[in-house]
């Protein structure tokens, strides 16, 4: 095992601890599907963000999870919301992914969404969306795992998958 290389220091923070450098380098090389999560703040304002942590938990009952930092601008709404909409994003949704990853105040400016079930914001042109009830919020350090029981949803046009890999949006290459 002498040919194993350790993770190099982080370019942005060469004094970062080895565990943080290994973690960041490894997850930059892990391609993840891109989703968007939306809900309403208590005052009725739409709230949302781009997520790469979406996972299916169970088919029966239909449960999905996503993770987020409790310091994120959307956490205040997610922490008290009853329901969310989970959107699967395709290659044609890159602009929406970037918008929902951008400044909080700009995320719902424009015609890229409309009110859907329960008045929740549904994004336009996504490959699919699911509305669900939040059934659990698990605090882990400064983060949360949110469990959602899916209640319904809809389909959009088929599209190439939108992935996040090496700190950029990508589409899958040729099959291997």
PDB file of C-alpha atoms in Angstrom:
ATOM      1  CA  UNK A   1       0.000   0.000   0.000  1.00  0.00           C
ATOM      2  CA  UNK A   2       2.969   2.323  -0.348  1.00  0.00           C
ATOM      3  CA  UNK A   3       1.634   3.728  -3.635  1.00  0.00           C
ATOM      4  CA  UNK A   4      -1.420   5.367  -2.020  1.00  0.00           C
ATOM      5  CA  UNK A   5      -1.305   9.148  -2.267  1.00  0.00           C
ATOM      6  CA  UNK A   6      -2.755  11.283   0.497  1.00  0.00           C
ATOM      7  CA  UNK A   7      -4.994  14.222  -0.319  1.00  0.00           C
ATOM      8  CA  UNK A   8      -2.982  17.373  -1.090  1.00  0.00           C
ATOM      9  CA  UNK A   9      -3.529  20.571   0.886  1.00  0.00           C
ATOM     10  CA  UNK A  10      -6.499  22.696  -0.163  1.00  0.00           C
ATOM     11  CA  UNK A  11      -5.494  25.472  -2.561  1.00  0.00           C
ATOM     12  CA  UNK A  12      -7.877  27.920  -0.865  1.00  0.00           C
ATOM     13  CA  UNK A  13      -6.692  26.963   2.640  1.00  0.00           C
ATOM     14  CA  UNK A  14      -3.312  25.197   2.683  1.00  0.00           C
ATOM     15  CA  UNK A  15      -3.405  25.069   6.507  1.00  0.00           C
ATOM     16  CA  UNK A  16      -6.731  23.192   6.634  1.00  0.00           C
ATOM     17  CA  UNK A  17      -6.598  19.951   8.626  1.00  0.00           C
ATOM     18  CA  UNK A  18      -5.955  16.711   6.731  1.00  0.00           C
ATOM     19  CA  UNK A  19      -9.474  15.369   7.415  1.00  0.00           C
ATOM     20  CA  UNK A  20     -11.102  18.441   5.846  1.00  0.00           C
ATOM     21  CA  UNK A  21      -8.782  18.329   2.830  1.00  0.00           C
ATOM     22  CA  UNK A  22      -9.470  14.609   2.264  1.00  0.00           C
ATOM     23  CA  UNK A  23     -13.235  15.168   2.622  1.00  0.00           C
ATOM     24  CA  UNK A  24     -13.411  18.112   0.211  1.00  0.00           C
ATOM     25  CA  UNK A  25     -11.165  16.513  -2.401  1.00  0.00           C
ATOM     26  CA  UNK A  26     -13.106  13.225  -2.296  1.00  0.00           C
ATOM     27  CA  UNK A  27     -16.569  14.773  -2.584  1.00  0.00           C
ATOM     28  CA  UNK A  28     -15.472  17.033  -5.441  1.00  0.00           C
ATOM     29  CA  UNK A  29     -14.808  13.809  -7.355  1.00  0.00           C
ATOM     30  CA  UNK A  30     -18.152  12.261  -6.431  1.00  0.00           C
ATOM     31  CA  UNK A  31     -20.683  13.126  -9.132  1.00  0.00           C
ATOM     32  CA  UNK A  32     -24.075  13.906  -7.630  1.00  0.00           C
ATOM     33  CA  UNK A  33     -27.450  14.514  -9.194  1.00  0.00           C
ATOM     34  CA  UNK A  34     -28.780  18.041  -8.836  1.00  0.00           C
ATOM     35  CA  UNK A  35     -32.156  18.708  -7.239  1.00  0.00           C
ATOM     36  CA  UNK A  36     -33.947  21.773  -5.939  1.00  0.00           C
ATOM     37  CA  UNK A  37     -35.993  21.958  -2.757  1.00  0.00           C
ATOM     38  CA  UNK A  38     -38.721  24.597  -2.346  1.00  0.00           C
ATOM     39  CA  UNK A  39     -41.182  25.546   0.365  1.00  0.00           C
ATOM     40  CA  UNK A  40     -42.878  28.602   1.828  1.00  0.00           C
ATOM     41  CA  UNK A  41     -41.635  30.723   4.715  1.00  0.00           C
ATOM     42  CA  UNK A  42     -44.205  31.348   7.481  1.00  0.00           C
ATOM     43  CA  UNK A  43     -45.057  34.693   5.833  1.00  0.00           C
ATOM     44  CA  UNK A  44     -45.841  32.943   2.521  1.00  0.00           C
ATOM     45  CA  UNK A  45     -42.614  33.954   0.765  1.00  0.00           C
ATOM     46  CA  UNK A  46     -41.186  31.231  -1.521  1.00  0.00           C
ATOM     47  CA  UNK A  47     -37.916  29.710  -0.317  1.00  0.00           C
ATOM     48  CA  UNK A  48     -35.652  27.247  -2.071  1.00  0.00           C
ATOM     49  CA  UNK A  49     -32.156  25.979  -2.691  1.00  0.00           C
ATOM     50  CA  UNK A  50     -30.115  23.666  -4.893  1.00  0.00           C
ATOM     51  CA  UNK A  51     -29.245  20.313  -3.313  1.00  0.00           C
ATOM     52  CA  UNK A  52     -26.896  17.489  -4.246  1.00  0.00           C
ATOM     53  CA  UNK A  53     -27.675  15.448  -1.134  1.00  0.00           C
ATOM     54  CA  UNK A  54     -31.060  14.084  -2.260  1.00  0.00           C
ATOM     55  CA  UNK A  55     -31.516  10.335  -1.736  1.00  0.00           C
ATOM     56  CA  UNK A  56     -34.344   7.847  -1.740  1.00  0.00           C
ATOM     57  CA  UNK A  57     -34.810   6.255   1.666  1.00  0.00           C
ATOM     58  CA  UNK A  58     -37.722   3.875   1.087  1.00  0.00           C
ATOM     59  CA  UNK A  59     -40.214   2.991  -1.640  1.00  0.00           C
ATOM     60  CA  UNK A  60     -42.880   1.753   0.811  1.00  0.00           C
ATOM     61  CA  UNK A  61     -43.677   4.175   2.274  1.00  0.00           C
ATOM     62  CA  UNK A  62     -42.160   6.566  -0.300  1.00  0.00           C
ATOM     63  CA  UNK A  63     -39.513   8.473   1.660  1.00  0.00           C
ATOM     64  CA  UNK A  64     -36.721  10.766   0.467  1.00  0.00           C
ATOM     65  CA  UNK A  65     -34.009  12.602   2.381  1.00  0.00           C
ATOM     66  CA  UNK A  66     -31.896  15.666   1.849  1.00  0.00           C
ATOM     67  CA  UNK A  67     -29.248  17.318   3.995  1.00  0.00           C
ATOM     68  CA  UNK A  68     -28.597  20.948   4.650  1.00  0.00           C
ATOM     69  CA  UNK A  69     -26.613  23.252   6.902  1.00  0.00           C
ATOM     70  CA  UNK A  70     -28.669  24.760   9.703  1.00  0.00           C
ATOM     71  CA  UNK A  71     -26.827  28.013   8.949  1.00  0.00           C
ATOM     72  CA  UNK A  72     -28.221  28.078   5.375  1.00  0.00           C
ATOM     73  CA  UNK A  73     -30.562  30.926   4.467  1.00  0.00           C
ATOM     74  CA  UNK A  74     -33.373  28.424   3.734  1.00  0.00           C
ATOM     75  CA  UNK A  75     -33.104  26.564   7.048  1.00  0.00           C
ATOM     76  CA  UNK A  76     -35.406  28.947   8.960  1.00  0.00           C
ATOM     77  CA  UNK A  77     -38.252  28.027   6.577  1.00  0.00           C
ATOM     78  CA  UNK A  78     -37.398  24.307   6.316  1.00  0.00           C
ATOM     79  CA  UNK A  79     -37.164  24.030  10.110  1.00  0.00           C
ATOM     80  CA  UNK A  80     -40.857  24.920  10.503  1.00  0.00           C
ATOM     81  CA  UNK A  81     -42.388  23.915   7.153  1.00  0.00           C
ATOM     82  CA  UNK A  82     -44.916  21.082   6.955  1.00  0.00           C
ATOM     83  CA  UNK A  83     -44.251  20.311   3.285  1.00  0.00           C
ATOM     84  CA  UNK A  84     -41.656  20.780   0.547  1.00  0.00           C
ATOM     85  CA  UNK A  85     -41.419  20.215  -3.173  1.00  0.00           C
ATOM     86  CA  UNK A  86     -38.433  18.207  -4.404  1.00  0.00           C
ATOM     87  CA  UNK A  87     -37.495  18.903  -8.043  1.00  0.00           C
ATOM     88  CA  UNK A  88     -35.247  16.710 -10.186  1.00  0.00           C
ATOM     89  CA  UNK A  89     -33.194  18.914 -12.489  1.00  0.00           C
ATOM     90  CA  UNK A  90     -32.021  18.070 -15.999  1.00  0.00           C
ATOM     91  CA  UNK A  91     -29.362  19.636 -18.201  1.00  0.00           C
ATOM     92  CA  UNK A  92     -31.846  22.232 -19.456  1.00  0.00           C
ATOM     93  CA  UNK A  93     -32.387  23.377 -15.847  1.00  0.00           C
ATOM     94  CA  UNK A  94     -28.819  24.542 -15.228  1.00  0.00           C
ATOM     95  CA  UNK A  95     -29.921  28.194 -15.030  1.00  0.00           C
ATOM     96  CA  UNK A  96     -32.502  27.282 -12.362  1.00  0.00           C
ATOM     97  CA  UNK A  97     -29.847  25.351 -10.413  1.00  0.00           C
ATOM     98  CA  UNK A  98     -27.540  28.360 -10.516  1.00  0.00           C
ATOM     99  CA  UNK A  99     -30.360  30.771  -9.583  1.00  0.00           C
ATOM    100  CA  UNK A 100     -31.350  28.698  -6.537  1.00  0.00           C
ATOM    101  CA  UNK A 101     -27.690  28.434  -5.503  1.00  0.00           C
ATOM    102  CA  UNK A 102     -27.279  32.215  -5.825  1.00  0.00           C
ATOM    103  CA  UNK A 103     -28.281  35.131  -3.607  1.00  0.00           C
ATOM    104  CA  UNK A 104     -31.336  34.306  -1.466  1.00  0.00           C
ATOM    105  CA  UNK A 105     -33.222  37.473  -2.451  1.00  0.00           C
ATOM    106  CA  UNK A 106     -32.969  36.657  -6.197  1.00  0.00           C
ATOM    107  CA  UNK A 107     -34.048  32.995  -6.150  1.00  0.00           C
ATOM    108  CA  UNK A 108     -37.731  33.574  -6.949  1.00  0.00           C
ATOM    109  CA  UNK A 109     -37.462  36.680  -9.098  1.00  0.00           C
ATOM    110  CA  UNK A 110     -38.782  35.750 -12.542  1.00  0.00           C
ATOM    111  CA  UNK A 111     -41.258  33.417 -14.152  1.00  0.00           C
ATOM    112  CA  UNK A 112     -39.388  30.129 -13.545  1.00  0.00           C
ATOM    113  CA  UNK A 113     -41.911  28.950 -10.939  1.00  0.00           C
ATOM    114  CA  UNK A 114     -45.600  28.915 -10.109  1.00  0.00           C
ATOM    115  CA  UNK A 115     -47.705  28.032  -7.073  1.00  0.00           C
ATOM    116  CA  UNK A 116     -48.500  24.312  -6.916  1.00  0.00           C
ATOM    117  CA  UNK A 117     -50.078  21.973  -4.359  1.00  0.00           C
ATOM    118  CA  UNK A 118     -50.564  23.621  -0.938  1.00  0.00           C
ATOM    119  CA  UNK A 119     -49.427  26.891  -2.569  1.00  0.00           C
ATOM    120  CA  UNK A 120     -45.837  25.594  -2.633  1.00  0.00           C
ATOM    121  CA  UNK A 121     -43.497  26.868  -5.356  1.00  0.00           C
ATOM    122  CA  UNK A 122     -43.093  24.420  -8.261  1.00  0.00           C
ATOM    123  CA  UNK A 123     -40.259  25.130 -10.674  1.00  0.00           C
ATOM    124  CA  UNK A 124     -40.998  25.269 -14.415  1.00  0.00           C
ATOM    125  CA  UNK A 125     -39.539  22.829 -16.907  1.00  0.00           C
ATOM    126  CA  UNK A 126     -38.019  20.349 -14.449  1.00  0.00           C
ATOM    127  CA  UNK A 127     -37.786  16.657 -15.338  1.00  0.00           C
ATOM    128  CA  UNK A 128     -39.978  15.697 -12.360  1.00  0.00           C
ATOM    129  CA  UNK A 129     -41.190  17.013  -9.031  1.00  0.00           C
ATOM    130  CA  UNK A 130     -42.598  15.514  -5.855  1.00  0.00           C
ATOM    131  CA  UNK A 131     -44.535  17.170  -3.063  1.00  0.00           C
ATOM    132  CA  UNK A 132     -44.128  15.686   0.375  1.00  0.00           C
ATOM    133  CA  UNK A 133     -44.689  16.118   4.075  1.00  0.00           C
ATOM    134  CA  UNK A 134     -41.656  16.545   6.322  1.00  0.00           C
ATOM    135  CA  UNK A 135     -41.770  13.677   8.821  1.00  0.00           C
ATOM    136  CA  UNK A 136     -38.393  14.075  10.532  1.00  0.00           C
ATOM    137  CA  UNK A 137     -35.593  16.578  11.018  1.00  0.00           C
ATOM    138  CA  UNK A 138     -32.447  15.116  12.526  1.00  0.00           C
ATOM    139  CA  UNK A 139     -29.784  17.514  13.804  1.00  0.00           C
ATOM    140  CA  UNK A 140     -26.229  16.361  13.196  1.00  0.00           C
ATOM    141  CA  UNK A 141     -23.611  18.864  14.398  1.00  0.00           C
ATOM    142  CA  UNK A 142     -24.421  22.096  12.503  1.00  0.00           C
ATOM    143  CA  UNK A 143     -26.452  20.294   9.850  1.00  0.00           C
ATOM    144  CA  UNK A 144     -29.771  18.532   9.453  1.00  0.00           C
ATOM    145  CA  UNK A 145     -31.058  15.450   7.686  1.00  0.00           C
ATOM    146  CA  UNK A 146     -34.625  16.069   6.531  1.00  0.00           C
ATOM    147  CA  UNK A 147     -36.934  13.104   5.833  1.00  0.00           C
ATOM    148  CA  UNK A 148     -39.902  13.667   3.516  1.00  0.00           C
ATOM    149  CA  UNK A 149     -42.840  11.347   2.863  1.00  0.00           C
ATOM    150  CA  UNK A 150     -43.858  11.791  -0.772  1.00  0.00           C
ATOM    151  CA  UNK A 151     -47.558  12.508  -1.356  1.00  0.00           C
ATOM    152  CA  UNK A 152     -47.654  13.155  -5.117  1.00  0.00           C
ATOM    153  CA  UNK A 153     -45.903  14.884  -7.959  1.00  0.00           C
ATOM    154  CA  UNK A 154     -45.566  15.360 -11.678  1.00  0.00           C
ATOM    155  CA  UNK A 155     -43.366  14.733 -14.677  1.00  0.00           C
ATOM    156  CA  UNK A 156     -41.769  17.127 -17.122  1.00  0.00           C
ATOM    157  CA  UNK A 157     -39.964  16.504 -20.387  1.00  0.00           C
ATOM    158  CA  UNK A 158     -37.202  13.919 -20.489  1.00  0.00           C
ATOM    159  CA  UNK A 159     -33.725  15.447 -20.358  1.00  0.00           C
ATOM    160  CA  UNK A 160     -30.105  14.520 -19.785  1.00  0.00           C
ATOM    161  CA  UNK A 161     -29.238  14.272 -16.095  1.00  0.00           C
ATOM    162  CA  UNK A 162     -27.684  17.353 -14.501  1.00  0.00           C
ATOM    163  CA  UNK A 163     -24.716  16.396 -12.338  1.00  0.00           C
ATOM    164  CA  UNK A 164     -22.413  18.356 -10.058  1.00  0.00           C
ATOM    165  CA  UNK A 165     -18.804  17.151 -10.248  1.00  0.00           C
ATOM    166  CA  UNK A 166     -15.438  18.836  -9.626  1.00  0.00           C
ATOM    167  CA  UNK A 167     -17.255  22.035  -8.603  1.00  0.00           C
ATOM    168  CA  UNK A 168     -19.128  22.458 -11.894  1.00  0.00           C
ATOM    169  CA  UNK A 169     -22.386  21.353 -13.512  1.00  0.00           C
ATOM    170  CA  UNK A 170     -22.052  18.551 -16.063  1.00  0.00           C
ATOM    171  CA  UNK A 171     -24.060  16.016 -18.058  1.00  0.00           C
ATOM    172  CA  UNK A 172     -23.173  12.317 -18.226  1.00  0.00           C
ATOM    173  CA  UNK A 173     -20.728  11.195 -20.883  1.00  0.00           C
ATOM    174  CA  UNK A 174     -20.840   8.041 -22.942  1.00  0.00           C
ATOM    175  CA  UNK A 175     -21.850   4.784 -21.258  1.00  0.00           C
ATOM    176  CA  UNK A 176     -18.958   2.650 -20.038  1.00  0.00           C
TER     177      UNK A 176
END
